[in-house]
Short mmCIF file of C-alpha atoms in Angstrom, two decimals:
data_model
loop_
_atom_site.label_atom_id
_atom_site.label_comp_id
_atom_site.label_asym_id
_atom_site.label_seq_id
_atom_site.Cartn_x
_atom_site.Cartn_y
_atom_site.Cartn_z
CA UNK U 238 11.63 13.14 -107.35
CA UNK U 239 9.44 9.97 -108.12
CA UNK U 240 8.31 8.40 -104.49
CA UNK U 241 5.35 5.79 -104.04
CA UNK U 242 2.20 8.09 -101.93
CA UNK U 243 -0.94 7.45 -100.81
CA UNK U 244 -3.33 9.81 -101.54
CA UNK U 245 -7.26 8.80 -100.52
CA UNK U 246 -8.80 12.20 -101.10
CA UNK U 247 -9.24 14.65 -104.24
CA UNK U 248 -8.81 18.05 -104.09
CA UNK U 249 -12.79 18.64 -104.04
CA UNK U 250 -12.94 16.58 -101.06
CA UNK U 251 -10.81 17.90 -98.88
CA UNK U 252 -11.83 21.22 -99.36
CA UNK U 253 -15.62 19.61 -98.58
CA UNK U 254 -14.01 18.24 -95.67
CA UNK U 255 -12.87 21.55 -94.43
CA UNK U 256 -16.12 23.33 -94.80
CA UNK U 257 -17.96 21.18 -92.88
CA UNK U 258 -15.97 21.20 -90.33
CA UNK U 259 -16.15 25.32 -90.17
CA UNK U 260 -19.36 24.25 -90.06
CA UNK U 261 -19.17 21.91 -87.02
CA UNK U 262 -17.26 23.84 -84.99
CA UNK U 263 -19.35 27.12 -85.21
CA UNK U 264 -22.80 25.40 -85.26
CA UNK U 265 -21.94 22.36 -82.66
CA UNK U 266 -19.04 23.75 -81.18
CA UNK U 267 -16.75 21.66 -78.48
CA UNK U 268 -16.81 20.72 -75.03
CA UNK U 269 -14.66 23.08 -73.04
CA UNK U 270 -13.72 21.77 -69.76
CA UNK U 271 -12.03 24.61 -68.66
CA UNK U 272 -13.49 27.80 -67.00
CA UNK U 273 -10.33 29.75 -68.18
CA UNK U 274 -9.75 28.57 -71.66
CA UNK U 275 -13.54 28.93 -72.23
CA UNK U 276 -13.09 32.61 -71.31
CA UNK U 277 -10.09 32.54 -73.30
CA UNK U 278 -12.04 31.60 -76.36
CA UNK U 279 -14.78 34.49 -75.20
CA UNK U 280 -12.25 36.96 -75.02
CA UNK U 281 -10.94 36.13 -78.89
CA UNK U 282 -14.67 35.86 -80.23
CA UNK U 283 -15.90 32.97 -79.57
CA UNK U 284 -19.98 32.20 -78.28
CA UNK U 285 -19.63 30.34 -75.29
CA UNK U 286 -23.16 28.76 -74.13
CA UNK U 287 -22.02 26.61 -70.74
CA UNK U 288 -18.91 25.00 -71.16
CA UNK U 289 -20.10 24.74 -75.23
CA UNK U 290 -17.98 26.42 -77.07
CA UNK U 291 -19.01 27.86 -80.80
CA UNK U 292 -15.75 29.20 -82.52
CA UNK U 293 -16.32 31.17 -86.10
CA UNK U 294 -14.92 30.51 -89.21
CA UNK U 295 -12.95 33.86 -88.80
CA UNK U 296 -11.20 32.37 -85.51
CA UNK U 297 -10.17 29.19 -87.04
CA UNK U 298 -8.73 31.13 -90.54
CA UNK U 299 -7.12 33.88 -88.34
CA UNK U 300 -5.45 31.00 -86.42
CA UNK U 301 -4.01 29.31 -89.28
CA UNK U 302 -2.24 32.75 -90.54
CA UNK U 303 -0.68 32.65 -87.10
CA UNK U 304 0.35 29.26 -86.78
CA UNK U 305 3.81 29.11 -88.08
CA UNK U 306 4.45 26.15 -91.25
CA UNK U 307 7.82 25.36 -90.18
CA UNK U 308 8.73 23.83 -86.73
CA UNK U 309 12.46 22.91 -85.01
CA UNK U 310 11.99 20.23 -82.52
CA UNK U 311 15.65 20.94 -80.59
CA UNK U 312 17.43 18.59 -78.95
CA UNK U 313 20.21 19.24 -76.25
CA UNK U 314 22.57 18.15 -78.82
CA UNK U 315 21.62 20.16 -81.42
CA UNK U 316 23.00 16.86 -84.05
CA UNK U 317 19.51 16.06 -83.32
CA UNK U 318 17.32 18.49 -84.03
CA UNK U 319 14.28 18.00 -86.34
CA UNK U 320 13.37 19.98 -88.96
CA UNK U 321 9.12 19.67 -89.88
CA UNK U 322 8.23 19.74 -92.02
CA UNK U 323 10.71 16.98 -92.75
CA UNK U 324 13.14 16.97 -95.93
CA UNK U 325 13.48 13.12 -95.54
CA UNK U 326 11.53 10.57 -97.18
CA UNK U 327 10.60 8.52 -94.01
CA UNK U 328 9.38 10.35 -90.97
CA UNK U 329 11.18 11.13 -87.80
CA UNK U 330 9.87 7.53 -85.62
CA UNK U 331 9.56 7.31 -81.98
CA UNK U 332 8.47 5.01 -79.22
CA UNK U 333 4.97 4.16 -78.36
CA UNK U 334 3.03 6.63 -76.01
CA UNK U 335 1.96 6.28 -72.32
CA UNK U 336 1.81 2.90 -71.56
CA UNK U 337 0.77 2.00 -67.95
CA UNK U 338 2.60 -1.64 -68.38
CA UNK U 339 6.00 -3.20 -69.74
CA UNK U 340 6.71 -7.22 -70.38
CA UNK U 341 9.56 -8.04 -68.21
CA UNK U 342 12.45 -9.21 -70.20
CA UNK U 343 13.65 -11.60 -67.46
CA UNK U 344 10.40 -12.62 -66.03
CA UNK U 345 8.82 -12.48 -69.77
CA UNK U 346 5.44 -11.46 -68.51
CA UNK U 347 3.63 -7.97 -68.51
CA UNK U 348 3.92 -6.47 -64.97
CA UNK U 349 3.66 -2.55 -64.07
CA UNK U 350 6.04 0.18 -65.61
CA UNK U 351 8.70 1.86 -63.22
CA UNK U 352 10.71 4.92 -63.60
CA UNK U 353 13.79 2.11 -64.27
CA UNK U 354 11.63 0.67 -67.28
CA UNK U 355 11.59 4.79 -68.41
CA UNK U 356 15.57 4.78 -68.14
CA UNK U 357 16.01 1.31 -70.16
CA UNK U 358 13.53 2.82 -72.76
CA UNK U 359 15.79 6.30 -73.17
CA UNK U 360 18.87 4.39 -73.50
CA UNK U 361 17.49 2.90 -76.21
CA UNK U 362 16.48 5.94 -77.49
CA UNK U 363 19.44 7.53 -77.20
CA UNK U 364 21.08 4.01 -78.84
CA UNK U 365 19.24 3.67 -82.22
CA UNK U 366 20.12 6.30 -84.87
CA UNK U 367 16.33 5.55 -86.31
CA UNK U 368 15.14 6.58 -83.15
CA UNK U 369 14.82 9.91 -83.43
CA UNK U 370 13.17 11.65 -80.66
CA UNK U 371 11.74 10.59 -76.76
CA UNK U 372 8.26 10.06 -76.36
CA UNK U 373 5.86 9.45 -73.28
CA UNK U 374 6.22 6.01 -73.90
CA UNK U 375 4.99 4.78 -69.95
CA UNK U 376 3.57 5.78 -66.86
CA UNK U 377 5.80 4.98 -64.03
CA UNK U 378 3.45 3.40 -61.60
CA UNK U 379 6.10 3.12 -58.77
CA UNK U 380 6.63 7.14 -58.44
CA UNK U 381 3.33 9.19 -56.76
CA UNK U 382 0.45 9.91 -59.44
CA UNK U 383 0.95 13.69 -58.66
CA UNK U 384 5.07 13.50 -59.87
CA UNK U 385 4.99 11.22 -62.55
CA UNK U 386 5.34 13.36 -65.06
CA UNK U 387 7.90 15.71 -63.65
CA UNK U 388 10.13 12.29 -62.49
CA UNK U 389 8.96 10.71 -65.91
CA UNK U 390 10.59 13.46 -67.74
CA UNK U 391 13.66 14.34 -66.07
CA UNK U 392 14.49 10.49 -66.62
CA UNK U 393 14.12 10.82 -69.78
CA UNK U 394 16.09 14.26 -70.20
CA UNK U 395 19.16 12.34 -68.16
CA UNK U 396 19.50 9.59 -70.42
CA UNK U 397 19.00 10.79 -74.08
CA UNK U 398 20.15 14.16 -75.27
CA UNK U 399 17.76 13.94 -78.20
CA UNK U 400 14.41 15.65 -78.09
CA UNK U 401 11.84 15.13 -75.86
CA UNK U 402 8.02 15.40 -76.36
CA UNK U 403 6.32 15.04 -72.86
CA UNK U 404 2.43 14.73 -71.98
CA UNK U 405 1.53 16.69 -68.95
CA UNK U 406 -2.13 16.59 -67.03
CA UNK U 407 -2.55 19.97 -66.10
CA UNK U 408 -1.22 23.31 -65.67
CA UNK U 409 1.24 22.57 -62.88
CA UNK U 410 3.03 20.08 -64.64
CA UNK U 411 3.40 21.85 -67.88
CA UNK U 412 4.89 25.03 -65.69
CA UNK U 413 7.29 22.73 -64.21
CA UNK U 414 8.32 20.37 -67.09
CA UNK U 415 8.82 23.99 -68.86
CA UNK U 416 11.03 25.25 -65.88
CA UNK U 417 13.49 21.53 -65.93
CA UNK U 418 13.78 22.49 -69.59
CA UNK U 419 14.47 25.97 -69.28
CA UNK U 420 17.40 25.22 -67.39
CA UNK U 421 19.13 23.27 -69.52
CA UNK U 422 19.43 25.58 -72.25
CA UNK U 423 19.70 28.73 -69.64
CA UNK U 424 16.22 30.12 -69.69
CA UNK U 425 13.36 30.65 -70.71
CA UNK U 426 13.46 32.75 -73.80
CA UNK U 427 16.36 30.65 -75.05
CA UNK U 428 13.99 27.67 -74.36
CA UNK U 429 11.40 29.48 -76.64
CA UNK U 430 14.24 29.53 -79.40
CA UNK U 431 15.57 26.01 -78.89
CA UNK U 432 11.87 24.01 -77.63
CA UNK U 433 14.24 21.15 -76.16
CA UNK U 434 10.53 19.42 -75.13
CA UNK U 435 7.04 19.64 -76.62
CA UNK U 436 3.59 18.12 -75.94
CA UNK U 437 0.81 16.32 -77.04
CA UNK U 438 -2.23 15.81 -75.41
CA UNK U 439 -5.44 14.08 -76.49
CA UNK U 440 -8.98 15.44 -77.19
CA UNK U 441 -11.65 13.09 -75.83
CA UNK U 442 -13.17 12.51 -79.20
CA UNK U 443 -15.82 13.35 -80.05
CA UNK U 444 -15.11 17.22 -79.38
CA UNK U 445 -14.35 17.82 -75.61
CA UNK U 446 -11.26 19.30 -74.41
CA UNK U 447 -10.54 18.12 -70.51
CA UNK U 448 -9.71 20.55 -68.54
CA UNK U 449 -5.99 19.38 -67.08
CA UNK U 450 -4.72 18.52 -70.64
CA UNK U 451 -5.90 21.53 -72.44
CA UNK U 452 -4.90 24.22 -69.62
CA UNK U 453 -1.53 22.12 -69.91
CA UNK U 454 -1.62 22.90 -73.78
CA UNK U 455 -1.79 26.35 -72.89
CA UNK U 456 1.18 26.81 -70.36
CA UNK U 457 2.98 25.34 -73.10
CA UNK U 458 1.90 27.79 -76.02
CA UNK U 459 2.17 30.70 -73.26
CA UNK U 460 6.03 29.39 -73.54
CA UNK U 461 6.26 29.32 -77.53
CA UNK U 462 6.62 25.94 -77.34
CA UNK U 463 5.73 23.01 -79.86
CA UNK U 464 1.92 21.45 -79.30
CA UNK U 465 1.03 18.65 -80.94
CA UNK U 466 -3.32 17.40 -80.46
CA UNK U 467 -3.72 13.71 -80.65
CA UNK U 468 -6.70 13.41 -81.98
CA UNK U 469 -8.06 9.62 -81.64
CA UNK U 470 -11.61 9.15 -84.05
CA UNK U 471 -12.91 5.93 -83.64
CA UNK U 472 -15.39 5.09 -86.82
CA UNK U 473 -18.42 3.81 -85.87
CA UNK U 474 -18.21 4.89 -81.85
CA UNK U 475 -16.72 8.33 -81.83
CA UNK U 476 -17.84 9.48 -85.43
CA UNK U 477 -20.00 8.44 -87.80
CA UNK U 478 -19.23 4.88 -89.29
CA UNK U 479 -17.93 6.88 -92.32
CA UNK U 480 -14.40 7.83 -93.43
CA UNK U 481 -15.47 11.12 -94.33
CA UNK U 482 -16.72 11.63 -90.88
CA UNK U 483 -14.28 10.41 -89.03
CA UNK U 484 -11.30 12.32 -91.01
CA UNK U 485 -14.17 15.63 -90.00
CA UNK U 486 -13.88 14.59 -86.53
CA UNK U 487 -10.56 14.74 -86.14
CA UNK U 488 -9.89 17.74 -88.34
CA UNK U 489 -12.60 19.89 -86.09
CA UNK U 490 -10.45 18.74 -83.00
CA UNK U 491 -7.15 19.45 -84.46
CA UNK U 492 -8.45 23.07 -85.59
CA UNK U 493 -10.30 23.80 -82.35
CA UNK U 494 -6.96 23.32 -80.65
CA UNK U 495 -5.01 25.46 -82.99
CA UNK U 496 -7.48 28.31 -82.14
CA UNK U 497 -6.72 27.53 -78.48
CA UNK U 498 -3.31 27.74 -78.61
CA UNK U 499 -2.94 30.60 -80.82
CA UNK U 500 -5.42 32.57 -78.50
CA UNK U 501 -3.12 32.09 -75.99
CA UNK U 502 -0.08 32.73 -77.38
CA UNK U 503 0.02 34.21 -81.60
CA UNK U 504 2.87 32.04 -83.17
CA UNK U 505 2.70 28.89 -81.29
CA UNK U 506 3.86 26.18 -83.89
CA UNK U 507 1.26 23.03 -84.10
CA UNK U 508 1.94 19.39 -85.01
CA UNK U 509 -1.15 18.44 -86.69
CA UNK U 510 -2.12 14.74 -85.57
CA UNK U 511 -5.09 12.54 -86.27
CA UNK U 512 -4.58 8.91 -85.06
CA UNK U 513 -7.89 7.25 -86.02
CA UNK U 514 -9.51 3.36 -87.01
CA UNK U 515 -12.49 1.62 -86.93
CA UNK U 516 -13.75 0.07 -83.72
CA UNK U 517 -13.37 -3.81 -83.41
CA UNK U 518 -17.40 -4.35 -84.54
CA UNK U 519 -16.97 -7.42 -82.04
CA UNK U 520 -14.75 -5.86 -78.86
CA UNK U 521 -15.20 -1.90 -79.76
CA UNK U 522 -11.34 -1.78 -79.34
CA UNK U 523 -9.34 0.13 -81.18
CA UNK U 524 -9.51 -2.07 -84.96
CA UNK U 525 -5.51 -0.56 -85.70
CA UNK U 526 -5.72 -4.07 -87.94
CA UNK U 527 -7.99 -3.09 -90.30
CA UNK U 528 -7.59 -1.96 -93.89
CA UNK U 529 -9.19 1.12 -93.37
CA UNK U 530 -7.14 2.53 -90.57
CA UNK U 531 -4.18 3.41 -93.08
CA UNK U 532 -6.58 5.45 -95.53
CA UNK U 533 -8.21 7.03 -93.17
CA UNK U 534 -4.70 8.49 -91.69
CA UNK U 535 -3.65 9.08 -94.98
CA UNK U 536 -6.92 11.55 -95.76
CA UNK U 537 -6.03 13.45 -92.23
CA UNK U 538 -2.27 14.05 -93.70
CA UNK U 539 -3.63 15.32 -96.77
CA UNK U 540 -5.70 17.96 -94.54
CA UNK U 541 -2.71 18.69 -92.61
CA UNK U 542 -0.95 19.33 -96.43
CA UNK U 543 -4.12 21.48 -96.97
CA UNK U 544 -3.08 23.58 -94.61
CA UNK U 545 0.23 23.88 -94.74
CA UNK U 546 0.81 22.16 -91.06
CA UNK U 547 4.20 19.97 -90.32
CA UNK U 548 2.01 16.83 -89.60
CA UNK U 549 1.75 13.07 -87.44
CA UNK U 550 1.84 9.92 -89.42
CA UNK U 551 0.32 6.65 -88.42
CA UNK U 552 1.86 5.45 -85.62
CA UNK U 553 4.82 2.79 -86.54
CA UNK U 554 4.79 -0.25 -85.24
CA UNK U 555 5.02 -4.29 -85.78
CA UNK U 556 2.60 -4.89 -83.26
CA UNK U 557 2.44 -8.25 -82.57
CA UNK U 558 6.20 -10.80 -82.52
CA UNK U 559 7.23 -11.70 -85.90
CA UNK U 560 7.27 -15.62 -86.29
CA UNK U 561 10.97 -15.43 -88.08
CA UNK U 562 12.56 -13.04 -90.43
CA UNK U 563 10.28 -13.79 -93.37
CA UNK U 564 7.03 -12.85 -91.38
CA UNK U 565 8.88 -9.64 -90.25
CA UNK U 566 9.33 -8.48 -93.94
CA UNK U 567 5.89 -9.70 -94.76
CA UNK U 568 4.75 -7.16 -91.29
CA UNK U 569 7.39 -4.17 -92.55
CA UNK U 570 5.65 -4.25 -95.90
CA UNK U 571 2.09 -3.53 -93.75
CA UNK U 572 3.81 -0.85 -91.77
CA UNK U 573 5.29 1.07 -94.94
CA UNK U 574 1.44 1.11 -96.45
CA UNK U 575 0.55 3.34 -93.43
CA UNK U 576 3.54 5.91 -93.79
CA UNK U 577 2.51 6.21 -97.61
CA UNK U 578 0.91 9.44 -97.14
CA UNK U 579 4.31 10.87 -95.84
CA UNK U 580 3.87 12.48 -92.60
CA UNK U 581 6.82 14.15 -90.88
CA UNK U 582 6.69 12.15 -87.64
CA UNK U 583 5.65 9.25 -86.09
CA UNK U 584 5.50 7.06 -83.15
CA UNK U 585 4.78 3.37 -81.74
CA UNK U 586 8.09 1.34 -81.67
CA UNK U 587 7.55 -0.80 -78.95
CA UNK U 588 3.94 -0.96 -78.77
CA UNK U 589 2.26 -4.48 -77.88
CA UNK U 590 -1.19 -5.45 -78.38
CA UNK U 591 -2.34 -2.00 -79.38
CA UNK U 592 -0.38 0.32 -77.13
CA UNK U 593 -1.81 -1.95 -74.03
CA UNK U 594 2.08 -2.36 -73.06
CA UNK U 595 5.56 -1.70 -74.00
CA UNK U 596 8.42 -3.95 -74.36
CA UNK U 597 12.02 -3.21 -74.78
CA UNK U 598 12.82 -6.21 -77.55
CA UNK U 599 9.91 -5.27 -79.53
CA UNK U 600 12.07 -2.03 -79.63
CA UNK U 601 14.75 -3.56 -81.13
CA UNK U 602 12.59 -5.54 -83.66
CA UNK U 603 10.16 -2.38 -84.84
CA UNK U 604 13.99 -0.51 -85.41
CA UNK U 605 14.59 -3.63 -87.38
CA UNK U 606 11.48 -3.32 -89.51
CA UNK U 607 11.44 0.44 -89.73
CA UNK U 608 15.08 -0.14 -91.69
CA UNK U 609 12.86 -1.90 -94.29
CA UNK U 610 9.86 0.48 -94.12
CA UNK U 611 11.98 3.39 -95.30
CA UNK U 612 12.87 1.61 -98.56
CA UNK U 613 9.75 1.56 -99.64
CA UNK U 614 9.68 5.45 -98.72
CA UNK U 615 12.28 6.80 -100.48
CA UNK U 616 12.61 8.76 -103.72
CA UNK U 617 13.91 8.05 -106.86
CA UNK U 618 15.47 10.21 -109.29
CA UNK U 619 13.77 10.87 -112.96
CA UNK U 620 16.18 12.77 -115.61
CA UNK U 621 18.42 12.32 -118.37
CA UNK U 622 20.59 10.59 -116.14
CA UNK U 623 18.31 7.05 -114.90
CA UNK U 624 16.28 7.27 -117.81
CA UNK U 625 19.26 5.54 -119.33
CA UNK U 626 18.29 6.38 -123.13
CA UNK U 627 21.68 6.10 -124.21
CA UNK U 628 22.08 2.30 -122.63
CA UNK U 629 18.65 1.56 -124.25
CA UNK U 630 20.51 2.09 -127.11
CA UNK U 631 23.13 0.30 -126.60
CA UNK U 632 21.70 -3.00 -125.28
CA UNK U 633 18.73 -2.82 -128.27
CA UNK U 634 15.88 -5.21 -128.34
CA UNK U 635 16.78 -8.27 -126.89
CA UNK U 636 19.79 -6.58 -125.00
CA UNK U 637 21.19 -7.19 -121.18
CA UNK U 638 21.98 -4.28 -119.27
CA UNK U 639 24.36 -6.33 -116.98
CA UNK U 640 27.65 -5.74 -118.19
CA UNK U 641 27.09 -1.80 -118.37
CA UNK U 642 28.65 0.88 -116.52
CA UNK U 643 25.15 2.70 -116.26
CA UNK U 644 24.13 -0.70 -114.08
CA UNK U 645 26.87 -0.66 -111.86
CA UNK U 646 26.72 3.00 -111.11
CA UNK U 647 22.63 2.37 -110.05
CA UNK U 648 21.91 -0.75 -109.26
CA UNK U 649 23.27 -0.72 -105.32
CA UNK U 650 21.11 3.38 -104.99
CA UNK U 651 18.06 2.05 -106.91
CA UNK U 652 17.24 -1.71 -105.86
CA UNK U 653 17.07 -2.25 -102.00
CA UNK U 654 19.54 -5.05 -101.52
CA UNK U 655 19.89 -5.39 -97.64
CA UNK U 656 17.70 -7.76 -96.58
CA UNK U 657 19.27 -9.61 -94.39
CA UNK U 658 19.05 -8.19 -90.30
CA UNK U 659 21.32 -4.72 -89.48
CA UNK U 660 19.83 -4.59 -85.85
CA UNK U 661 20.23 -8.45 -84.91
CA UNK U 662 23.11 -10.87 -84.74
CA UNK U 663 22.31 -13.36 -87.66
CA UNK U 664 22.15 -16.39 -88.06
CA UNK U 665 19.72 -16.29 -84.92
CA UNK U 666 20.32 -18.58 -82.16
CA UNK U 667 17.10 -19.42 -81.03
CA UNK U 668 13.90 -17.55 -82.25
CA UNK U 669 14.04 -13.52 -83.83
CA UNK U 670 12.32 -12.44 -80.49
CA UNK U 671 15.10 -14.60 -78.46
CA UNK U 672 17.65 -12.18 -80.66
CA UNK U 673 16.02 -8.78 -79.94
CA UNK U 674 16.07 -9.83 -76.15
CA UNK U 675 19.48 -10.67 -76.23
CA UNK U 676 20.31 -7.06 -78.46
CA UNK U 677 18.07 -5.23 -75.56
CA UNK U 678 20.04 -6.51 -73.06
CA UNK U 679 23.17 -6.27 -74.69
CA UNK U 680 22.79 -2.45 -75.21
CA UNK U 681 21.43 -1.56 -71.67
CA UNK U 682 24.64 -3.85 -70.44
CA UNK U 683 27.10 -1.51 -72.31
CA UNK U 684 25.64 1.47 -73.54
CA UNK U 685 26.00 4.88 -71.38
CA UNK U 686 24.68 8.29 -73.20
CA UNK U 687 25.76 11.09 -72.75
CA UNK U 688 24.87 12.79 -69.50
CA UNK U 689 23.73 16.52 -68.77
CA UNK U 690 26.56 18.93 -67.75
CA UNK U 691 27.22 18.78 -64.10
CA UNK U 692 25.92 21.79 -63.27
CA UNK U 693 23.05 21.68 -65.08
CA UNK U 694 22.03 18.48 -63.61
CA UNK U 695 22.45 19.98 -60.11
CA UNK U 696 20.02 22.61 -61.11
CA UNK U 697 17.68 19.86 -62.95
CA UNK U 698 17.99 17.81 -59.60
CA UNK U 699 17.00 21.08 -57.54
CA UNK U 700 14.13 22.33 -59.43
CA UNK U 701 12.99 18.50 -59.17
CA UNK U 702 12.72 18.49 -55.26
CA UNK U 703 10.95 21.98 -55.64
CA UNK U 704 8.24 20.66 -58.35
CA UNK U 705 8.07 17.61 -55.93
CA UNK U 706 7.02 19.92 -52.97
CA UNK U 707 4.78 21.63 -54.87
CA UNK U 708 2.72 19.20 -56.66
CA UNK U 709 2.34 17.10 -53.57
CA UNK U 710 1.02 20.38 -52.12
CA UNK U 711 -1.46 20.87 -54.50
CA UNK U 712 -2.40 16.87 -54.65
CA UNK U 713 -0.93 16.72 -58.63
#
């Protein structure tokens, strides 16, 4: 099948790319926060000098024959699940990720995220077909630091039944988002079978693992279940200034995590994810604007391909409000360029001002855009058939193709016609971003998923008050 990709790096390169960073890892090493997974990595091999840890090539290739190539993220309607690597042409999209504020759709200003801005953001979830799993998308600053992740998710579990990928701090959390998720499907082996919830969890770039996130990582692979590194390289402030260094970066903290999670537990399937850009040479912010952050994305995918790893794409998101309809086209065209290099999934609907906040409408109007992404994703067919030899024929120099069957049959599969809004009641009344509010509101008014069996929400419910006594015990 014919499909538009973008490919940054040549076969050569990438397997440069992957040498040197067998090279990195066992002559640098990584930070290793962690007393236990630092003896973990002793125990498999590794030369651990402090908390550095040097990991040989022989670690990182015996990982990657462990690490299975196909991963189910299940849902608790199993409609859901999602199949990586993926057999679509656009990648399974999700919200932003952990967000400590929301803009207030009746205030209209940013204010602090609550576990109620968490519900309103799983509805929507739940709502949008093109949504098609839950993400950390806030903190909920209104709930004690120590639960938020335990309250965080079973919000989230209550109000979509697709799946859920969670971020947890530390070891505690991860043993307690694994028990909530356990009982839903009826234990824990079954949970190992059907991994209703994953994680991610970022590598402070360059090369340290904390020690919460990673021993979180761990109780998770110690499960089976899905682990996904976000690995954030920052050209010019984390890496080198180069592309080839940062896509190194990011590839030596992606591998150094597989090794980690496969010493733990042989099998455990791995997301590979590198979300990287330049700094802002003016701020040092994250530059997500700038032409190089799509190509350097792209080259991590093709790493991920080297391997053989179900893989992130660049996050997906407008960013900033689209003017009108027009400048939302002109902004969906931007966002397809980044999802060239055909990851499986993705994240960022919602996301304001580069992931500094959240906001419901935006929701509506990134599920809008995405719509329009995926056309320029998709894959065309090339044989006897669409060639269309015979019609050439027929129509000759000179010729129209109009009138012919061949036309009609093609025409509405091959030429993306639907350009006016899906999502949004059109005409507008009022601005697009007045119409995405009113949608947002519309669908939190009426819409009601699905909720957890009776029983099993008891049980959810009663291993919540548990987890709640015993991470206020321990302080989080």
């Amino acid at each position: 099948m014919a499909r538009a990709r973008l490919s940054v790096l040549s076969k050569d390169e990438v397997e440069l790319i992957h040498e040197a960073s067998l090279t990195v890892l066992e002559e640098v090493g990584v930070k290793v926060l962690s007393p236990s997974v630092r003896e973990l990595l002793r125990d498999h091999g590794a030369d651990v000098d402090g908390k550095v840890v040097r990991i040989p090539s022989s670690m990182v290739e015996e990982a990657l024959n462990k690490t299975p190539k196909n991963v189910t993220l299940a849902a608790v309607d199993p409609k859901w699940d999602l199949k990586l690597p993926t057999e679509h042409s656009a990648p399974y999209a999700s919200l932003t990720c952990t967000v400590g504020e929301v803009y207030d759709l009746n205030v209209g200003e940013k204010r602090d995220a609550t576990l109620e801005d968490l519900r309103r953001f799983a509805v929507l979830v739940d709502y949008f077909d093109d949504i098609a799993y839950m993400d950390t998308v806030l903190t909920p600053t209104d709930v004690p630091t120590s639960l938020r992740t335990v309250y965080g998710y079973v919000t989230s579990l209550k109000n979509t039944r697709k799946h859920i990928q969670w971020d947890v701090l530390n070891a505690e959390e991860a043993r307690w988002v694994i028990k909530i998720a356990s009982a839903v499907v009826g234990d824990e082996e079954k949970l190992r079978h059907r991994p209703i919830v994953s994680t991610s969890g970022c590598p402070i770039c360059p090369l340290v693992f904390e020690a919460g996130v990673i021993e979180g990582l761990v109780e998770f692979a110690k499960a089976g279940l899905p682990i996904m590194p976000f690995s954030m390289p920052l050209m010019g402030l984390s890496t080198p200034a180069t592309l080839a260094g940062a896509v190194t970066i990011g590839n030596c903290e992606n591998l150094a995590t597989l090794v980690i999670v496969e010493c733990a537990n042989p099998g455990t399937p791995l997301i590979y994810c590198t979300e990287g850009a330049p700094i802002e040479p003016y701020t040092g912010k994250i530059w997500y604007e700038a032409v190089e952050t799509a190509l350097l994305n792209a080259a991590c995918i093709q790493m991920a391909k080297f391997y053989g790893l179900p893989c992130y794409s660049l996050g997906a998101a407008l960013e900033g409000r689209p003017r009108d309809w027009d400048d939302l086209l002109v902004k969906a065209a931007k966002m397809a360029l980044g999802q060239l290099a055909h990851g499986d999934i993705t994240e960022g609907f919602g996301s304001m001002e580069g992931a500094e906040y959240a906001a419901l409408d935006q929701v509506v109007l990134d599920v809008e855009a995405w719509r329009i992404v995926k056309a320029y994703l998709r894959s065309f067919e090339v044989s006897e058939e669409t060639l269309g030899l015979e019609e050439i024929k027929k129509a000759g120099p000179g010729g129209s193709f109009l009138a012919l069957k061949h036309t009609l049959r093609h025409f509405g599969r091959e030429v993306f016609t639907e350009y006016r809004p899906k999502v949004l009641d059109y005409p507008f009344k009022g601005s697009i971003v007045d119409a995405a509010r009113k949608k947002a509101v519309e669908i939190l008014e009426t819409y009601r998923p699905e909720p957890l069996e009776e029983d099993v929400e008891r049980e959810v419910d009663r291993l919540l008050k548990e987890a709640e006594k015993d991470l206020k015990k321990k302080g989080g």
